CSV table of C-alpha atoms and ligand atoms in Angstrom, one decimal:
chain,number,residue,atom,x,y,z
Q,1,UNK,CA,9.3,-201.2,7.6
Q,2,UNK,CA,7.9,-199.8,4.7
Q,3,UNK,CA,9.2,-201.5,1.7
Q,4,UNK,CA,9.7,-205.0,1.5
Q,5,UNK,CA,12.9,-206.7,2.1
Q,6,UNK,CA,14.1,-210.0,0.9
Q,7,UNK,CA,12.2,-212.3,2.9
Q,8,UNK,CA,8.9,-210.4,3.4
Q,9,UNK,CA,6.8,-208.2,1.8
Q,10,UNK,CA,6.9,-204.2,3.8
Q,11,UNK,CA,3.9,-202.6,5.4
Q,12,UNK,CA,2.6,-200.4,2.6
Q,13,UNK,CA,2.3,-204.1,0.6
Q,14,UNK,CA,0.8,-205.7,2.9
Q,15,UNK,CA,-1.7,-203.2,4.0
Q,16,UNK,CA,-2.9,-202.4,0.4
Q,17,UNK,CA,-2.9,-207.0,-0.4
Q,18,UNK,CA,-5.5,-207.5,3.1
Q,19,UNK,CA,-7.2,-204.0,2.2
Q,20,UNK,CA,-8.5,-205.0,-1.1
Q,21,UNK,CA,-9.3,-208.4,-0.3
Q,22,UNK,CA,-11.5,-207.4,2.5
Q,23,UNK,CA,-13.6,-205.3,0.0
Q,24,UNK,CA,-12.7,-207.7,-2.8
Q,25,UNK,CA,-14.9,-210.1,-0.7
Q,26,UNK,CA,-17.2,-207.3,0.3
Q,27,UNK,CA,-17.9,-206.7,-3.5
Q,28,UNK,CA,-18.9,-209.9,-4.4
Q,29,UNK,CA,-21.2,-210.7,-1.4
Q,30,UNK,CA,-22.8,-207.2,-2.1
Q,31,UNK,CA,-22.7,-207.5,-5.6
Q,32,UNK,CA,-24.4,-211.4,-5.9
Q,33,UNK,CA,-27.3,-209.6,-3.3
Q,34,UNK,CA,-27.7,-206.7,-5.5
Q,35,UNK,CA,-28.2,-208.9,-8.4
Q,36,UNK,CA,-30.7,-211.2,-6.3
Q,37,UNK,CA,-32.5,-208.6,-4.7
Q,38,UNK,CA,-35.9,-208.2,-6.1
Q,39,UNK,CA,-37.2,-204.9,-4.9
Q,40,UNK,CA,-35.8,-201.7,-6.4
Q,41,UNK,CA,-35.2,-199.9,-3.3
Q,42,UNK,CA,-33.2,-202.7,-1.9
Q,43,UNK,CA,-30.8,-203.3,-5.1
Q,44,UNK,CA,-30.3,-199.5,-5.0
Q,45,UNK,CA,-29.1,-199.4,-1.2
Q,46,UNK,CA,-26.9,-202.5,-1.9
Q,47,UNK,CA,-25.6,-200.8,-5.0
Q,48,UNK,CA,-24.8,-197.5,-2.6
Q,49,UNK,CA,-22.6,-200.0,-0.8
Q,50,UNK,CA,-21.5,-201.5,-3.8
Q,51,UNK,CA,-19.9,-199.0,-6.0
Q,52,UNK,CA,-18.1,-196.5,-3.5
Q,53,UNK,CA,-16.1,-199.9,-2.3
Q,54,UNK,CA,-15.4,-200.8,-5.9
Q,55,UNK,CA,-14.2,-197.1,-6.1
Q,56,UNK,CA,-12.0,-197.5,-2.9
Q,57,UNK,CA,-10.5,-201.0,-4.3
Q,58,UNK,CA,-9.6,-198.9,-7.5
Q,59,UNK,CA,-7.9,-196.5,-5.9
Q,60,UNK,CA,-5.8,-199.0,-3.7
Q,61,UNK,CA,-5.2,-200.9,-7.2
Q,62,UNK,CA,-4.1,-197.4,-8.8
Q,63,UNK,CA,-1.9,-196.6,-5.3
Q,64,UNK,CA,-0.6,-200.8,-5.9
Q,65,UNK,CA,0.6,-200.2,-9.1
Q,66,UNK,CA,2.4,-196.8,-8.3
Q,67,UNK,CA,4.1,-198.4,-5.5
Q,68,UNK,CA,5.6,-201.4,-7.2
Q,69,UNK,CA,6.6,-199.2,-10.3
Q,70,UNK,CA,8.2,-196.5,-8.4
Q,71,UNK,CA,8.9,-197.3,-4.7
Q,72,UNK,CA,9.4,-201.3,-4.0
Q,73,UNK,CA,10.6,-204.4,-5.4
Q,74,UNK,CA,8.5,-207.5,-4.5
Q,75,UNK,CA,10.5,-210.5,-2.4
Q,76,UNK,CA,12.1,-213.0,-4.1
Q,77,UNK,CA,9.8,-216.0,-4.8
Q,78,UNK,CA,10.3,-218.4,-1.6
Q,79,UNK,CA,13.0,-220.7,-1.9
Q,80,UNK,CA,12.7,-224.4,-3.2
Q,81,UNK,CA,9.5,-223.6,-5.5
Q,82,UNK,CA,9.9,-225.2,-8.7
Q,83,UNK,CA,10.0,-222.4,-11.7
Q,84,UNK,CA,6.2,-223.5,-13.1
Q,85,UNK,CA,5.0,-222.7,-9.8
Q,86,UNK,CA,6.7,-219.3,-9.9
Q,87,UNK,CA,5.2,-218.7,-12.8
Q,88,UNK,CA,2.1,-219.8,-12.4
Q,89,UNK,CA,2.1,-217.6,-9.5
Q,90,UNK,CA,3.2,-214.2,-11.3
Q,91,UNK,CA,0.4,-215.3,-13.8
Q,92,UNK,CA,-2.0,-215.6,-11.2
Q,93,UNK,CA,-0.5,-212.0,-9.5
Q,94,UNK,CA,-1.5,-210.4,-13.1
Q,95,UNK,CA,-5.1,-211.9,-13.8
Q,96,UNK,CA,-5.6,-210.7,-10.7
Q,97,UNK,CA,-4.7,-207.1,-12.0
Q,98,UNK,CA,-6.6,-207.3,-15.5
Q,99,UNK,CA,-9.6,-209.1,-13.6
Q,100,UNK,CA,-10.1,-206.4,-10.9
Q,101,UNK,CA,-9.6,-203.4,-13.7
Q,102,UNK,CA,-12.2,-205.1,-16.1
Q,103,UNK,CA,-14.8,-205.8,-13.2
Q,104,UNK,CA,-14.8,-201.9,-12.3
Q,105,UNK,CA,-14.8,-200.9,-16.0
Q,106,UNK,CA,-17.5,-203.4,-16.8
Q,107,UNK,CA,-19.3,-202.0,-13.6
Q,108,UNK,CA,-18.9,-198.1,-14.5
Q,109,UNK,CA,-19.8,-199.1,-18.1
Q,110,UNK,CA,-23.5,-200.8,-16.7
Q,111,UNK,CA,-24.3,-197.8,-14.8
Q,112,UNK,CA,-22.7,-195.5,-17.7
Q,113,UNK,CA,-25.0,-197.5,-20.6
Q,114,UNK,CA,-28.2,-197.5,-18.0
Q,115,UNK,CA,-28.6,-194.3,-16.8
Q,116,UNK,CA,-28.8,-195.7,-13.5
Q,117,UNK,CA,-26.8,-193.2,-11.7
Q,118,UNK,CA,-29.6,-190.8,-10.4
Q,119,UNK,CA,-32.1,-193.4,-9.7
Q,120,UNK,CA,-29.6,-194.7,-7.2
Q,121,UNK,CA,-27.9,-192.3,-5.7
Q,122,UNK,CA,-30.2,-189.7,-6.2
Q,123,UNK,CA,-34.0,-189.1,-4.9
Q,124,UNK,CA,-35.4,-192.9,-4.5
Q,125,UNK,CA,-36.0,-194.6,-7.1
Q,126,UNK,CA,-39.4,-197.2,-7.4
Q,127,UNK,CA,-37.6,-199.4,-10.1
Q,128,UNK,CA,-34.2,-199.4,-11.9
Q,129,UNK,CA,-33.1,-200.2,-15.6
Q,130,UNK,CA,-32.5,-204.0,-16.0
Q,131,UNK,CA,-28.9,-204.4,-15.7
Q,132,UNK,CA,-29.0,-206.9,-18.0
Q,133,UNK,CA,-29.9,-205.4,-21.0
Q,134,UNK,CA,-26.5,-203.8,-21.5
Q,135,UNK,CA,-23.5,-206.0,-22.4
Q,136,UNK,CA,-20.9,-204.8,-19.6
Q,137,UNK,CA,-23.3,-206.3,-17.1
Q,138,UNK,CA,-22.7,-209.8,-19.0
Q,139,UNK,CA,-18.6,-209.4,-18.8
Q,140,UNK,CA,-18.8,-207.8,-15.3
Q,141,UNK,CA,-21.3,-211.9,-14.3
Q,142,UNK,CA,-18.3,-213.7,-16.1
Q,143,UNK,CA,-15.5,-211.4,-14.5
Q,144,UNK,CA,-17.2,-212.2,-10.8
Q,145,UNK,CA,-16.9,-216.3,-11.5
Q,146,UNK,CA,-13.5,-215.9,-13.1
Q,147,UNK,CA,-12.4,-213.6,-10.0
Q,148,UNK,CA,-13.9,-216.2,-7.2
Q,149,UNK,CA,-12.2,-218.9,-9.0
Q,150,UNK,CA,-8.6,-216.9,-9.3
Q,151,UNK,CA,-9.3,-215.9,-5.2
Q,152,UNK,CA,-10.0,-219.8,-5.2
Q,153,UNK,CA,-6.8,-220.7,-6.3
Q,154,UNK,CA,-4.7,-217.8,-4.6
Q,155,UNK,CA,-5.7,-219.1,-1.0
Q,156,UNK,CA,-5.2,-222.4,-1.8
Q,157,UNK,CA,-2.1,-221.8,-2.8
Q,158,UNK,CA,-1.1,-219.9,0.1
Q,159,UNK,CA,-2.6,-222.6,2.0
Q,160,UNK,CA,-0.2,-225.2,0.4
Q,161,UNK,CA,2.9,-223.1,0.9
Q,162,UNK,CA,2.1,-222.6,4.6
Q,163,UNK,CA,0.9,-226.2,5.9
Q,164,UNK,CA,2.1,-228.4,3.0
Q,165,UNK,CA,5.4,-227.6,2.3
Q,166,UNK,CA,5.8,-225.6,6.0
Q,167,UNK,CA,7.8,-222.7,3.9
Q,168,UNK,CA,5.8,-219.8,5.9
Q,169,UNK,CA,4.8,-218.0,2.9
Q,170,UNK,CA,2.0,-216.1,5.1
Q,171,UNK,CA,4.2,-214.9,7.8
Q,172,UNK,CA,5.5,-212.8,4.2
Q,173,UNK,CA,2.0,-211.0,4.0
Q,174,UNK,CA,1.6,-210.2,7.6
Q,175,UNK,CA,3.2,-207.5,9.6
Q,176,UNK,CA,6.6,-208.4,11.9
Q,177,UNK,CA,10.2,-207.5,11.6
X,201,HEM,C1,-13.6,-205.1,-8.2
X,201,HEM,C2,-14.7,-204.5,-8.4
X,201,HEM,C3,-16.1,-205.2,-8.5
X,201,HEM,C4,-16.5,-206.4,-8.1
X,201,HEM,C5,-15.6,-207.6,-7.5
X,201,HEM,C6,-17.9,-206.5,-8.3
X,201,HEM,C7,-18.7,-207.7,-8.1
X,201,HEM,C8,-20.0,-207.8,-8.5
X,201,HEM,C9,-20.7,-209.1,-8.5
X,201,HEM,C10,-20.2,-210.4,-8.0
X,201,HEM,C11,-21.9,-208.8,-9.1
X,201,HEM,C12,-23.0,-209.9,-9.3
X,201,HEM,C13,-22.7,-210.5,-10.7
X,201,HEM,C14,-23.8,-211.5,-11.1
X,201,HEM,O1,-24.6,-212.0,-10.3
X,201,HEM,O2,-23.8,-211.9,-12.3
X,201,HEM,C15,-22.0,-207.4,-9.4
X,201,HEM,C16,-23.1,-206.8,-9.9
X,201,HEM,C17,-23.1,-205.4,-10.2
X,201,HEM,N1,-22.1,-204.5,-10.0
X,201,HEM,FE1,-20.3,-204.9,-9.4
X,201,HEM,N2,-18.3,-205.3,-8.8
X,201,HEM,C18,-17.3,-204.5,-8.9
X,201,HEM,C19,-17.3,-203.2,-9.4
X,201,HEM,C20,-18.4,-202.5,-9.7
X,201,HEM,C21,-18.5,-201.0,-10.1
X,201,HEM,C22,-17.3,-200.1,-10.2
X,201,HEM,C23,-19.8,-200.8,-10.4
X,201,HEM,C24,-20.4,-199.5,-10.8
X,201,HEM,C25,-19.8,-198.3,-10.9
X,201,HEM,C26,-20.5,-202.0,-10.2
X,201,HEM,C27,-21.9,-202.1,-10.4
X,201,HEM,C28,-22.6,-203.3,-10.4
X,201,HEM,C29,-23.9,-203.4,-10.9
X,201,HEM,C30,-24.8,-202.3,-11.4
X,201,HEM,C31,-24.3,-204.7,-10.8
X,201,HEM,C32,-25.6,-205.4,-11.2
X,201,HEM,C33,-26.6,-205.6,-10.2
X,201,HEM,C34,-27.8,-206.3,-10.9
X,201,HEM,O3,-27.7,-207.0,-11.9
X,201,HEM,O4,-28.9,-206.2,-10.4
X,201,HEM,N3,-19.7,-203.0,-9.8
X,201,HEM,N4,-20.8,-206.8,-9.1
C-alpha cells in the first residue's frame, strides 16, 4: 500500500524515511572526509560526491513534505506511550526537518559565498577557497553535531520501542501488509 494505514506507515513513507537516511549517513561520512582531506583535488572529488546527494536528500525532503501535506496522514503514535514521549517524538520528527533544510542552505551558502563552484566541478582545480572563512561553513559544522546527535537519539529511540517495551515500532517503517 501506498499510504499509511493505522498501524504502519505506507510504502511511499517508508521509502522516502530509509532513502534519506542512507544518504543522510552518506553526507556526513563524505562531508567529515571532505573537511579532513588535505589535498585539493581530493576534497573536490569528495565534494562531487557530496553535494549531488545533498541535492537528492533535498528533493526527497521537498517530495516528504508534499506527501504528508497533500496525500497521507501519519499512523497514530503506538499505543501505551506516555504523552511526553509523543511529543518529544513529533519534536524530534521536526528538528529533523529544520536541521536537514539548514545543513543544505548552510551548504549552498559556502559554496555560493566561496566561489567554489567551478573549481570543483569544473576543470581541476590545484587548491580551493578555505571553507572556513565564510560563516555558513561554521552553522553547516554545528548543524552536522546537532544532526548526529538528533540521528543519535532517533535510533535509540526506535531501539527502545522495539526491544524494551516489545511494541514493534520498526515493523511500522518497513514494508509488509
Ligand atoms: C543534509 C545535507 C548535508 C549534510 C548532512 C552535510 C554534512 C556535512 C558534514 C558533516 C560536513 C563536515 C562538517 C565539519 O567537519 O565541520 C560537511 C562539510 C561540507 N559540506 Fe555538507 N552536508 C550537507 C549538504 C551540503 C550541501 C547542499 C553543500 C553544497 C551545496 C555542502 C557542501 C559542503 C562543503 C563545501 C563542506 C566543507 C568541506 C570543508 O570544510 O573542507 N553540504 N557537510
Amino acid at each position: 500500500m501506498l499510504k499509511s494505514s493505522a498501524d504502519r506507515y505506507g510504502a511511499v513513507a517508508i521509502s522516502v524515511h530509509w532513502l534519506s537516511a542512507i544518504m543522510i549517513l552518506a553526507l556526513l561520512g563524505s562531508g567529515f572526509r571532505a573537511a579532513n582531506a588535505m589535498d585539493a583535488m581530493v576534497k573536490a572529488e569528495i565534494l562531487r560526491f557530496h553535494i549531488p546527494i545533498a541535492i537528492a536528500v533535498l528533493l526527497l525532503t521537498l517530495l516528504r513534505i508534499v506527501w504528508w501535506w497533500r496525500f497521507d496522514n501519519k499512523p497514530p503514535a503506538v499505543q501505551g506511550a506516555p504523552l511526553w514521549q509523543e511529543r518529544i517524538a513529533r519534536g524530534v520528527h521536526v528538528a529533523f526537518y529544520l536541521i536537514i533544510i539548514g545543513m543544505i542552505a548552510s551548504g549552498i551558502g559556502t559554496i555560493a559565498l566561496s566561489g567554489a563552484g567551478p573549481a570543483i566541478f569544473g576543470a581541476p582545480a590545484a587548491t580551493l577557497p578555505n571553507f572556513t572563512d565564510y560563516p555558513p561553513r561554521g552553522a553547516h559544522g554545528l548543524g552536522a553535531l546537532l544532526l548526529l546527535a538528533l540521528l543519535a537519539f532517533h535510533a535509540g529511540a526506535a531501539f527502545y520501542h522495539q526491544f524494551f517495551r516489545g511494541d514493534g515500532l520498526l515493523r511500522r517503517m518497513w514494508y509488509g501488509d
